[in-house]
Coordinates of C-alpha atoms and ligand atoms in Angstrom, one line a residue:
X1 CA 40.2 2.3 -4.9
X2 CA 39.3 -0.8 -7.0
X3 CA 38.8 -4.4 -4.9
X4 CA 41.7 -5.5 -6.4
X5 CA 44.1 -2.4 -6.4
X6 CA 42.9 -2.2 -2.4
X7 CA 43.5 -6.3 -1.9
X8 CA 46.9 -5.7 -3.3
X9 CA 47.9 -3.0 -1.4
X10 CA 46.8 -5.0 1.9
X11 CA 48.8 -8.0 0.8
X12 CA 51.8 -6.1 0.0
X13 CA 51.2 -4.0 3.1
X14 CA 51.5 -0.5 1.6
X15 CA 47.9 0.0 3.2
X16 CA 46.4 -1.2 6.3
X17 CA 42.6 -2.4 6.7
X18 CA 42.3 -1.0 10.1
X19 CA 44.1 2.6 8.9
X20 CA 41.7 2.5 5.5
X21 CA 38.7 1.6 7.9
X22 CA 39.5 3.9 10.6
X23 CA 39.8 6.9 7.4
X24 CA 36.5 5.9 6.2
X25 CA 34.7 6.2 9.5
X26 CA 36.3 9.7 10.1
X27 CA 35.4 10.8 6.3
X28 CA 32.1 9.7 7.0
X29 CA 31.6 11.6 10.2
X30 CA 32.6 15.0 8.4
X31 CA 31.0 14.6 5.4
X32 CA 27.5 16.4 4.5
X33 CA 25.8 13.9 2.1
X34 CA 23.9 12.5 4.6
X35 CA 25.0 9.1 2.7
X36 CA 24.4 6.7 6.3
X37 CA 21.6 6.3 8.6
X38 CA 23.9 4.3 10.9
X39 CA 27.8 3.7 11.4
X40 CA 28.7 0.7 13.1
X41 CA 32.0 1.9 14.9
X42 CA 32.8 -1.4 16.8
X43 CA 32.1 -3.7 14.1
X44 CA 33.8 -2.2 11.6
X45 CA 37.2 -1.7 13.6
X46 CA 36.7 -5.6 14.5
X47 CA 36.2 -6.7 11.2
X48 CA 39.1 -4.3 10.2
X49 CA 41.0 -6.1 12.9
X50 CA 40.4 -9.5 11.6
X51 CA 40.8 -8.8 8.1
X52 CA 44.7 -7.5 9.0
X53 CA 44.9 -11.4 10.9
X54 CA 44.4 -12.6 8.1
X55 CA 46.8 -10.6 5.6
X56 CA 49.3 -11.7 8.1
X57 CA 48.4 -15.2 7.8
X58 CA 48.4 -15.0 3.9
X59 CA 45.2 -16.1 3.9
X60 CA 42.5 -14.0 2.0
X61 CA 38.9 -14.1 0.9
X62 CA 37.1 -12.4 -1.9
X63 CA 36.4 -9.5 0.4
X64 CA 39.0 -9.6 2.9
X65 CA 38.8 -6.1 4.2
X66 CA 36.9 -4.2 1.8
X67 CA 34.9 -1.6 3.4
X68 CA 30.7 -1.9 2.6
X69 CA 27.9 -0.1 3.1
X70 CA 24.6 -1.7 3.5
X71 CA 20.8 -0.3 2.9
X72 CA 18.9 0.2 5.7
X73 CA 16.1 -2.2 4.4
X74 CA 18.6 -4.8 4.6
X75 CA 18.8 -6.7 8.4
X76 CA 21.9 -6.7 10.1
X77 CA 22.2 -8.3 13.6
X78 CA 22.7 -6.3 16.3
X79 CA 22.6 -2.9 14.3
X80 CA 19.5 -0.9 13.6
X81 CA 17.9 -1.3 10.6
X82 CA 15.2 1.6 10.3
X83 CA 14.1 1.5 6.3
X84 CA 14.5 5.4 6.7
X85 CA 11.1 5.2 8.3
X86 CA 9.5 6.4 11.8
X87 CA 7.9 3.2 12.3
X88 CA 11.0 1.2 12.1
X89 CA 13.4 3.9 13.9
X90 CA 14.4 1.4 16.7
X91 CA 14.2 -1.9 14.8
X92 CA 17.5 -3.6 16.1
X93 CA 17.5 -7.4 13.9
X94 CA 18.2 -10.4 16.0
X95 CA 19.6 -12.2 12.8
X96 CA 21.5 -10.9 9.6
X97 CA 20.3 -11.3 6.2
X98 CA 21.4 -13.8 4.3
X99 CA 23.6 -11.5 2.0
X100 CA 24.8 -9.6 5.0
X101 CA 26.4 -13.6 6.3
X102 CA 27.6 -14.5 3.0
X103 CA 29.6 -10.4 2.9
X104 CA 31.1 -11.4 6.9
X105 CA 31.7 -14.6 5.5
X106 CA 33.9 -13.5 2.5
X107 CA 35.9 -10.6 5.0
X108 CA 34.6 -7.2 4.1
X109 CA 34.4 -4.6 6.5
X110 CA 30.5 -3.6 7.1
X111 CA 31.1 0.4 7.9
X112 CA 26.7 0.7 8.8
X113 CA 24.0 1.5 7.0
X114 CA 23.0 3.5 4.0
X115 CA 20.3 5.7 3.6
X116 CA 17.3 5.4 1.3
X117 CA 13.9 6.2 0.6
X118 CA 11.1 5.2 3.6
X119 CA 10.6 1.5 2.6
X120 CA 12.3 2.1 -0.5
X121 CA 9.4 4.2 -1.9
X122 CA 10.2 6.7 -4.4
X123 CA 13.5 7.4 -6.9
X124 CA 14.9 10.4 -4.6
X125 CA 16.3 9.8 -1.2
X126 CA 14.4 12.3 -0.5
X127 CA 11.4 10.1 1.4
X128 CA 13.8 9.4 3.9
X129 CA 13.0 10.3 7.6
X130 CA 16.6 11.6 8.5
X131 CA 16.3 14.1 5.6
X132 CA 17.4 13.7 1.7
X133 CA 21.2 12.5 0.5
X134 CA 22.9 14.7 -1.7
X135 CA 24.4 13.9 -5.2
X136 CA 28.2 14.3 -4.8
X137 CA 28.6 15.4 -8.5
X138 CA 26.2 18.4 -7.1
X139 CA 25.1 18.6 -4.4
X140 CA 21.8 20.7 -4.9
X141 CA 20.4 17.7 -7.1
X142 CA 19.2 14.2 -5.6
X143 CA 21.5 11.1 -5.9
X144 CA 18.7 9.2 -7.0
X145 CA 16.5 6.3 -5.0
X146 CA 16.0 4.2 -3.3
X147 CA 19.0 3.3 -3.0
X148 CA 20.4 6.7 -2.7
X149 CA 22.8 6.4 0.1
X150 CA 24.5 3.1 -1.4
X151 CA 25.0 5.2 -4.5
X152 CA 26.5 8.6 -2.8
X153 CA 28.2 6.5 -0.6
X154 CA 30.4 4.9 -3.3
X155 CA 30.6 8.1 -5.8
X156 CA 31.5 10.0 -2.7
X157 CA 34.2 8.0 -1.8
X158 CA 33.0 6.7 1.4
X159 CA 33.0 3.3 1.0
X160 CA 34.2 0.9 -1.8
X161 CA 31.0 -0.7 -2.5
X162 CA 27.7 -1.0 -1.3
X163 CA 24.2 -3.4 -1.3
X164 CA 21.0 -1.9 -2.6
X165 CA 18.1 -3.1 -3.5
X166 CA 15.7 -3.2 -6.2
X167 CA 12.3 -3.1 -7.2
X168 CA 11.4 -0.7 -10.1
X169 CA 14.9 0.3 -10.7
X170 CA 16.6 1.7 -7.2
X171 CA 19.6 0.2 -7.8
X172 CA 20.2 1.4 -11.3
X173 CA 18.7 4.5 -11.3
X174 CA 20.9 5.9 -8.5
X175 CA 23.9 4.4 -10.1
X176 CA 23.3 6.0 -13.0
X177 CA 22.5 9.2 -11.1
X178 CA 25.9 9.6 -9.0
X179 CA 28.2 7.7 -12.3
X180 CA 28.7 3.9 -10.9
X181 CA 28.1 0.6 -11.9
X182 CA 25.1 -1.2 -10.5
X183 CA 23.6 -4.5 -10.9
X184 CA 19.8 -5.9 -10.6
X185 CA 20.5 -9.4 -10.6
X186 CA 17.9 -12.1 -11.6
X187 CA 15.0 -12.3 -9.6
X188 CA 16.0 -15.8 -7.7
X189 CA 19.7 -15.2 -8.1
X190 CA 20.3 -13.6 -4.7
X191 CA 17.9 -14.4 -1.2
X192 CA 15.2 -11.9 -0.1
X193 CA 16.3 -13.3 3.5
X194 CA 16.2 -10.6 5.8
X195 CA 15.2 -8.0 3.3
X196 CA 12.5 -6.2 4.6
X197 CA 9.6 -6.6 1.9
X198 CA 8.4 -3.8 -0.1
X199 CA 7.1 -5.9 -3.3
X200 CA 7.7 -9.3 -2.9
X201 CA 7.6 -10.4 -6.5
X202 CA 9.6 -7.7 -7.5
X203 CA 12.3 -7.0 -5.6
X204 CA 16.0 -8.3 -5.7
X205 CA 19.4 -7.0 -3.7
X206 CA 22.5 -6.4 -5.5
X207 CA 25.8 -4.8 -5.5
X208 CA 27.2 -1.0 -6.2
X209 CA 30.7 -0.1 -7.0
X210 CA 32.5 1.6 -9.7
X211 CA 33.1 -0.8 -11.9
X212 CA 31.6 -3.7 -13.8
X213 CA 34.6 -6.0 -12.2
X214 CA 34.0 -4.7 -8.3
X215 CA 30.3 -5.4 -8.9
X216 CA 31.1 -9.1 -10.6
X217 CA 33.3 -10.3 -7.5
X218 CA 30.2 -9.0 -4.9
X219 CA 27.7 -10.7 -6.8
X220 CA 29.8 -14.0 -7.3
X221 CA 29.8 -14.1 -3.2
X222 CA 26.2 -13.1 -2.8
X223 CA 24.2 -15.3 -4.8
X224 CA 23.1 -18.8 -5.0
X225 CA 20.2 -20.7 -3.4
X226 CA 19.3 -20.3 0.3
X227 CA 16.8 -22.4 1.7
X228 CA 15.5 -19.5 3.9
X229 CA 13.9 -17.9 0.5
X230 CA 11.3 -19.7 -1.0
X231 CA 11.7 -17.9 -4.3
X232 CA 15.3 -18.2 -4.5
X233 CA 16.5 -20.9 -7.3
X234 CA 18.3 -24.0 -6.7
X235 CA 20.6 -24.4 -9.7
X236 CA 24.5 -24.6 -10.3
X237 CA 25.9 -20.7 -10.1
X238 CA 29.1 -20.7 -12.4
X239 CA 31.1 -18.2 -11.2
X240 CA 32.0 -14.8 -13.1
X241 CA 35.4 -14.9 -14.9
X242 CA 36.6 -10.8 -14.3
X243 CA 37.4 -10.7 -17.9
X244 CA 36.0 -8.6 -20.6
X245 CA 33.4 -10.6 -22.9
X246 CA 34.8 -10.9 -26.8
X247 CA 31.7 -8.5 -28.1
X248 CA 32.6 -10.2 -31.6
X249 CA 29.5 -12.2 -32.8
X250 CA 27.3 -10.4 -30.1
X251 CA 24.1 -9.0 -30.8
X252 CA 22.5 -6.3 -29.0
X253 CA 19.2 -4.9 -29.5
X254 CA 18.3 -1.3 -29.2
X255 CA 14.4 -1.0 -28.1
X256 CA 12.9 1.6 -30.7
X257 CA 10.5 2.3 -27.8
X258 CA 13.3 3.3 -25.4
X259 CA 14.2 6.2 -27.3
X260 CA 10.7 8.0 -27.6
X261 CA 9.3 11.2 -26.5
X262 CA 10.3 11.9 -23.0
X263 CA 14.2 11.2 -23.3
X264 CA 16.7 14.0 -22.4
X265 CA 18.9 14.5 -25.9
X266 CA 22.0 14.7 -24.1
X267 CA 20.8 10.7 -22.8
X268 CA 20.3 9.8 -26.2
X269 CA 23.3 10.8 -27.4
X270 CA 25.6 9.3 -24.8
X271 CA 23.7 6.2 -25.1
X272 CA 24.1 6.1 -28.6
X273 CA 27.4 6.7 -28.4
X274 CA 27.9 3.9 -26.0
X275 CA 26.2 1.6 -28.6
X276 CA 28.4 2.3 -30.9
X277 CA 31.8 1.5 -29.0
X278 CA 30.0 -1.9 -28.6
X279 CA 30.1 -2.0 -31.9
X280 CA 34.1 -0.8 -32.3
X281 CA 34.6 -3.4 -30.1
X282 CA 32.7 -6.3 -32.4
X283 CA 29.0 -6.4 -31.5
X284 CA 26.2 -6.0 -34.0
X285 CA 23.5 -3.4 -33.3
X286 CA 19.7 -4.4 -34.3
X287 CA 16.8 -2.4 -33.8
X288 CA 14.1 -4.1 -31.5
X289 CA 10.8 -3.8 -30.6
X290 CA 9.2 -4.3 -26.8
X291 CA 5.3 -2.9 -28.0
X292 CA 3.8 -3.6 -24.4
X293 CA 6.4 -1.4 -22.6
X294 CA 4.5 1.7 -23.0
X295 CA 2.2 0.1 -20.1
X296 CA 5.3 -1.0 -17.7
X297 CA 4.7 1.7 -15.4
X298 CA 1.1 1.5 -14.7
X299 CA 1.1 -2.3 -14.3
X300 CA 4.2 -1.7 -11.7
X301 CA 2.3 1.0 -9.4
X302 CA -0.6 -1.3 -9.3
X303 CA 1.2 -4.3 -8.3
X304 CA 3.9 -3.0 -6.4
X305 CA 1.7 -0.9 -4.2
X306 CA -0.8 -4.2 -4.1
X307 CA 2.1 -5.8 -3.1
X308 CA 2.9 -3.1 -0.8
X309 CA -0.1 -2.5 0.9
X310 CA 0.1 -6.4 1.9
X311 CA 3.6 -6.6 3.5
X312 CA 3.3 -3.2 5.4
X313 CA 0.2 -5.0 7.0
X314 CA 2.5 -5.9 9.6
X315 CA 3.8 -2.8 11.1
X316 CA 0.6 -2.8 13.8
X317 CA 2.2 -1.6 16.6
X318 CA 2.2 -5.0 18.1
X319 CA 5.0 -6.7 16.7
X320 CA 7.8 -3.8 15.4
X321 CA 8.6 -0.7 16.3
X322 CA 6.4 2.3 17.4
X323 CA 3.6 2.1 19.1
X324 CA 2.3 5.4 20.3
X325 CA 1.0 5.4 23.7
X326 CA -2.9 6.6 24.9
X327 CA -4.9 5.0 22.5
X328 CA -8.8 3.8 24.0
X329 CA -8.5 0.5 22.1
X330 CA -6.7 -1.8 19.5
X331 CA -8.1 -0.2 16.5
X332 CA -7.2 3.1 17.6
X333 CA -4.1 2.1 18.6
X334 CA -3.1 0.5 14.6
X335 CA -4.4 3.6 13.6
X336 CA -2.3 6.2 15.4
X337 CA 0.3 4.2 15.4
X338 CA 0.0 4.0 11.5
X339 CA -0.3 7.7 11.0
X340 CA 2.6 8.5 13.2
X341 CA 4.9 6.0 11.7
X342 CA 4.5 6.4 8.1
X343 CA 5.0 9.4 5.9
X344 CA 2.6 10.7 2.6
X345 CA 4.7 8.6 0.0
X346 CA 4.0 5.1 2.4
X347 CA 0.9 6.2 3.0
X348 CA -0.3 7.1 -0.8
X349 CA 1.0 3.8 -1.7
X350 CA -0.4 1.5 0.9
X351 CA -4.1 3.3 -0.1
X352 CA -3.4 3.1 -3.9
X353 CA -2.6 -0.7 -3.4
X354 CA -5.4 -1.6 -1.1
X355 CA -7.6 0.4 -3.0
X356 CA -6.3 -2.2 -6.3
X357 CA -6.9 -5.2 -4.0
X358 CA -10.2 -4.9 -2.6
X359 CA -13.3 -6.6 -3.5
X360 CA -14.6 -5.2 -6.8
X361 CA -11.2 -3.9 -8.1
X362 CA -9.3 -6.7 -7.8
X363 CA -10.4 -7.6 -11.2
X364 CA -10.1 -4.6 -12.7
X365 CA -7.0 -4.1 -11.6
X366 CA -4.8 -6.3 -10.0
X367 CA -5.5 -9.2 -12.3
X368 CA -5.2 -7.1 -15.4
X369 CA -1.9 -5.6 -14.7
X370 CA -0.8 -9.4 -13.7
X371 CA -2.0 -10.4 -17.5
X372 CA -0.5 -7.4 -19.0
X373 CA 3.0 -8.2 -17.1
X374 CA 2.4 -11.7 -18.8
X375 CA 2.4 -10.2 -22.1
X376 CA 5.8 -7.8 -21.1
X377 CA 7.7 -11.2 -20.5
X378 CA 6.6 -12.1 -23.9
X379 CA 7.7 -9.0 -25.2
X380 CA 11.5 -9.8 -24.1
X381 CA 11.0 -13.5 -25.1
X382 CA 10.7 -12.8 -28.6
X383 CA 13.7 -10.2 -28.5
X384 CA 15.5 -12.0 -27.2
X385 CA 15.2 -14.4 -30.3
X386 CA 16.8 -12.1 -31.8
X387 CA 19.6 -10.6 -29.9
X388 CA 21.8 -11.8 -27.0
X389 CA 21.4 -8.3 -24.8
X390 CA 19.6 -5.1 -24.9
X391 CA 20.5 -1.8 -24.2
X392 CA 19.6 1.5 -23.6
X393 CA 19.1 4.3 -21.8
X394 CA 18.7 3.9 -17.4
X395 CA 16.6 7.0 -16.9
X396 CA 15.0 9.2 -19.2
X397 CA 16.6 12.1 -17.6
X398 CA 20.0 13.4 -15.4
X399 CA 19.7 14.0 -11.5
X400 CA 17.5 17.0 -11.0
X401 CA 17.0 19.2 -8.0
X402 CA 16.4 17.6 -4.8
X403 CA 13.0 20.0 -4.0
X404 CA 12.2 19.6 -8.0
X405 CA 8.9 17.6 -8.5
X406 CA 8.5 16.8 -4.9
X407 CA 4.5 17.6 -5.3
X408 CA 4.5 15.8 -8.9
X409 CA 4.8 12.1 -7.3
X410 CA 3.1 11.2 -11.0
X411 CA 6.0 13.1 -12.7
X412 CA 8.3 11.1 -10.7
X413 CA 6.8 7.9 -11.2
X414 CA 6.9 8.0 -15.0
X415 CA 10.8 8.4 -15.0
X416 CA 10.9 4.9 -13.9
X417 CA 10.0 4.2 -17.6
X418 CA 13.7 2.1 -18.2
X419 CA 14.2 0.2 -15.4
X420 CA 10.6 -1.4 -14.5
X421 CA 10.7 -4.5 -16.7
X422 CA 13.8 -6.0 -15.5
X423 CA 11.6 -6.2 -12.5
X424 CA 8.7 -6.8 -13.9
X425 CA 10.2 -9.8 -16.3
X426 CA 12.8 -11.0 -13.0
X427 CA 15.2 -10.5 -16.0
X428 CA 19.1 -9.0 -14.7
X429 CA 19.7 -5.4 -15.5
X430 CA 23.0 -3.6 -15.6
X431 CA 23.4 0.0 -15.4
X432 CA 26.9 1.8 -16.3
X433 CA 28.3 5.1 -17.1
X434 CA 28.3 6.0 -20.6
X435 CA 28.9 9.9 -20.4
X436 CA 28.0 13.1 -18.5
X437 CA 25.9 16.4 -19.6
X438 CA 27.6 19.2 -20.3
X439 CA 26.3 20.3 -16.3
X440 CA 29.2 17.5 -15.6
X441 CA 25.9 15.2 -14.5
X442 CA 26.6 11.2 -15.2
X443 CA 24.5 9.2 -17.8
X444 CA 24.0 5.7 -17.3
X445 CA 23.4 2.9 -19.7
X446 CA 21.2 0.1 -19.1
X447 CA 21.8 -3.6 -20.2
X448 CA 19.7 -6.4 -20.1
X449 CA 20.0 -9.7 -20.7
X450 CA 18.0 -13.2 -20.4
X451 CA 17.4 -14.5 -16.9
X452 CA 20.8 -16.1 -14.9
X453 CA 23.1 -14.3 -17.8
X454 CA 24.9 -11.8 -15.2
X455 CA 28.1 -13.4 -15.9
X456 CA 27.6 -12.0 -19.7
X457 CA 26.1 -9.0 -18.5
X458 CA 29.2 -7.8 -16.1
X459 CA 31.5 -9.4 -18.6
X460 CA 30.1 -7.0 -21.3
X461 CA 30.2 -4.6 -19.0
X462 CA 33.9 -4.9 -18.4
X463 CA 34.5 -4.7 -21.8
X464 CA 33.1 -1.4 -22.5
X465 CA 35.4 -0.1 -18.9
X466 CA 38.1 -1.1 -20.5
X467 CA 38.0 0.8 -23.5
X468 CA 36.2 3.8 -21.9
X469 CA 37.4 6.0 -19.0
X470 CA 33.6 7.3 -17.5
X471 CA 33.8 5.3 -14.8
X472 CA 37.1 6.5 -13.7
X473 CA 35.9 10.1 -13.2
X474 CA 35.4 11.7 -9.6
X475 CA 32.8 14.3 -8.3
Ligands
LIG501 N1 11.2 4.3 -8.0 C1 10.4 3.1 -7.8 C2 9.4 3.3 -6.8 O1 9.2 4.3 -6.3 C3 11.4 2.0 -7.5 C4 11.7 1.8 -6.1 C5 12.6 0.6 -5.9 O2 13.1 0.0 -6.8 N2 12.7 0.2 -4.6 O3 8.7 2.4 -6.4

């Protein structure tokens, strides 16, 4: 069910929080996608328990028992929080992330936590150390990463909504792979606060749900400034009205280089098609051009895995975690606790990214991706001169099989193609359901717009929901 449908049903008492709660936790037991790493049994009932208080009190908040799931990058006190990985297996948090108090805060029901790629790593779910998550549309392909769990979660119908994150596209992507709605929101909108790092000048949380509305009332409570994250921006937040956006006198431009060699036709066609309902409904299409996109993912695996290679620094043995036992001395001890606690993908990235960083390379690579991430931004300055949004495909192709390309990491990398510069540029990216192939395998559509414009983006978003029915379909 929608937020809304499900608030209204709680205030007119047709459905009970604890009853929908207690449902979700034995649905989730049974189920084979392999959607959570961890259920949190107690606190869920509890927060089930307080949400009915307060339907009997008549007093409500934005997410007054609306059941959540959470990634397992994301902290949550008291409950583990592994990042899918070895190294992190018995990580209990001691705090919550700042997101995770601002969802208690505003009532919904956190049902545990999601599963995803090892440190978010990869665009499969498939890095994960308690095995892959299965697509619910089918369940032989993969539901996309990293946020793979958040997504099957949701499309499975086994939660309402759920938090990803995001830092080459894992929140989109898998949207677009299991048919939801999924927002990257500007990078400073929401806090990094108890995120665990992966690329710090990259990634961003945000919410999953079915539709563009759901999405707009989690990412009203979520963002704003939090003095706990250094990058997040102080500014006044308006809030998002949950009405459609009058497309009339809207332009939207349409990236020549987003529909290039590479794209499935089926994607092309249901993206063009969703262009032109935007333009039923009163937008103007013009053609666009983004001529420093072609390098987007090279610049991102050098400076994400730079990035990488730095914040993984910390999982020593020491401090988090594992430690295997019998080592002669410190050294040995990092290094076996290293190789035990990481798998290949975590390990090929942390190598790739020192390798970028050390002394002699840097140059050659670090600080020419940085420069050629400059001229990216540029790229979407001047298009944005001329239109209000972009759009365009999410992914260049639909899921595929969950053992396909798993010794092509390359293959896999380049599919990141779409979603990279949102990250890249910090700029907000949308992704929605525009269609299925004729395997019944969702499309997404990606939207973009300039930095802080969510509130146009979901709006826009609403708009096309409410004169299309893609996001209304179930596996
Ligand atoms: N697929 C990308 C990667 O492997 C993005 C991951 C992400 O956004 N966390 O790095």
């Amino acid at each position: 069910m929608k937020i809304e449908d499900l608030k209204k049903s709680f205030r007119e008492k047709s459905l009970s929080p604890i009853t929908i709660t207690e449902d979700l936790l034995e649905k989730i037991k049974k189920d084979d996608l392999n959607a959570y790493v961890t259920i949190d049994v107690k606190g869920a009932i509890a927060a089930a328990e307080a949400a009915e208080e307060s339907f009997k009190k008549g007093k409500e908040s934005p997410l007054t028992g609306i059941p959540i799931a959470i990634k397992d990058n994301i902290c949550t006190k008291g409950i583990k929080t592994t990042c899918a990985s070895n190294i992190l297996s018995n990580f209990i948090p001691t705090y919550d992330a700042h997101v995770v108090e601002k969802l208690r805060a505003a009532g919904a029901v956190i049902l545990g936590k999601a599963n995803m790629d090892e440190f978010a790593m990869g665009s499969t779910t498939t890095t994960s150390n308690i095995g892959p998550t299965k697509n619910p549309w089918d369940k032989t392909k993969t539901p996309g990463g990293s946020s793979g769990g958040s997504a099957a979660a949701v499309a499975g119908g086994l939660c309402v909504a759920s938090m990803g994150s995001d830092t080459g596209g894992s929140i989109r992507q898998p949207a677009s792979f299991c048919g939801i709605t999924g927002l990257k929101p500007t990078y400073g909108s929401v806090s990094r606060y108890g995120l665990v790092a992966f690329a710090s000048s990259l990634d961003q949380i945000g919410p999953m749900a079915r539709t563009a509305k759901d999405v707009a009332t989690i990412y009203d409570v979520i963002k704003g400034h939090d003095k706990q994250d250094s990058t997040s921006v102080n500014m006044a937040y308006s809030p998002t009205p949950p009405k459609a956006l009058d497309m009339k006198g809207i332009k939207i431009g349409v990236p020549r280089e987003f529909f290039g060699e590479g794209l499935n036709p089926e994607i092309e066609k249901a993206v063009r098609d969703g262009t032109a309902s935007f333009k039923e409904l009163g937008a103007t299409i013009v053609d666009i051009d983004l001529p420093h996109i072609r390098y987007g993912v090279a610049v991102y695996y050098i400076i994400a895995t730079a990035e990488a290679s730095s914040n993984l620094a910390r999982y020593d043995g020491v401090r988090y975690g594992l430690r295997t036992g019998g080592a002669e001395d410190l050294i040995n001890m990092y290094m076996e606790t290293r190789a035990a606690g990481f798998n290949a993908e975590v390990k090929r990235r942390i190598m790739l990214g020192t390798y970028a960083l050390s002394a002699g390379y840097y140059d050659q690579y670090y600080k020419k991706a940085s420069q050629v991430r400059t001229l990216i931004i540029r790229d979407f300055n001047e298009a944005f001169k001329k239109c209000d949004m972009i759009a365009g495909p999410t992914t260049p192709t639909p899921a595929f099989g969950l053992t396909e390309m798993l010794d092509d990491p390359l293959s896999i990398y380049l599919l990141d193609i779409y979603t990279i510069p949102a990250n890249l540029t910090g700029l907000p990216g949308l992704s929605i359901p525009c269609g299925f192939t004729g395997k019944k395998l969702p499309i997404g559509l990606q939207l973009m717009a300039p930095a802080f414009k969510e509130d146009m983006l979901l709006r826009a978003g609403i708009s096309f929901q409410d004169h299309t029915t893609f996001h209304e379909a179930r596996p």
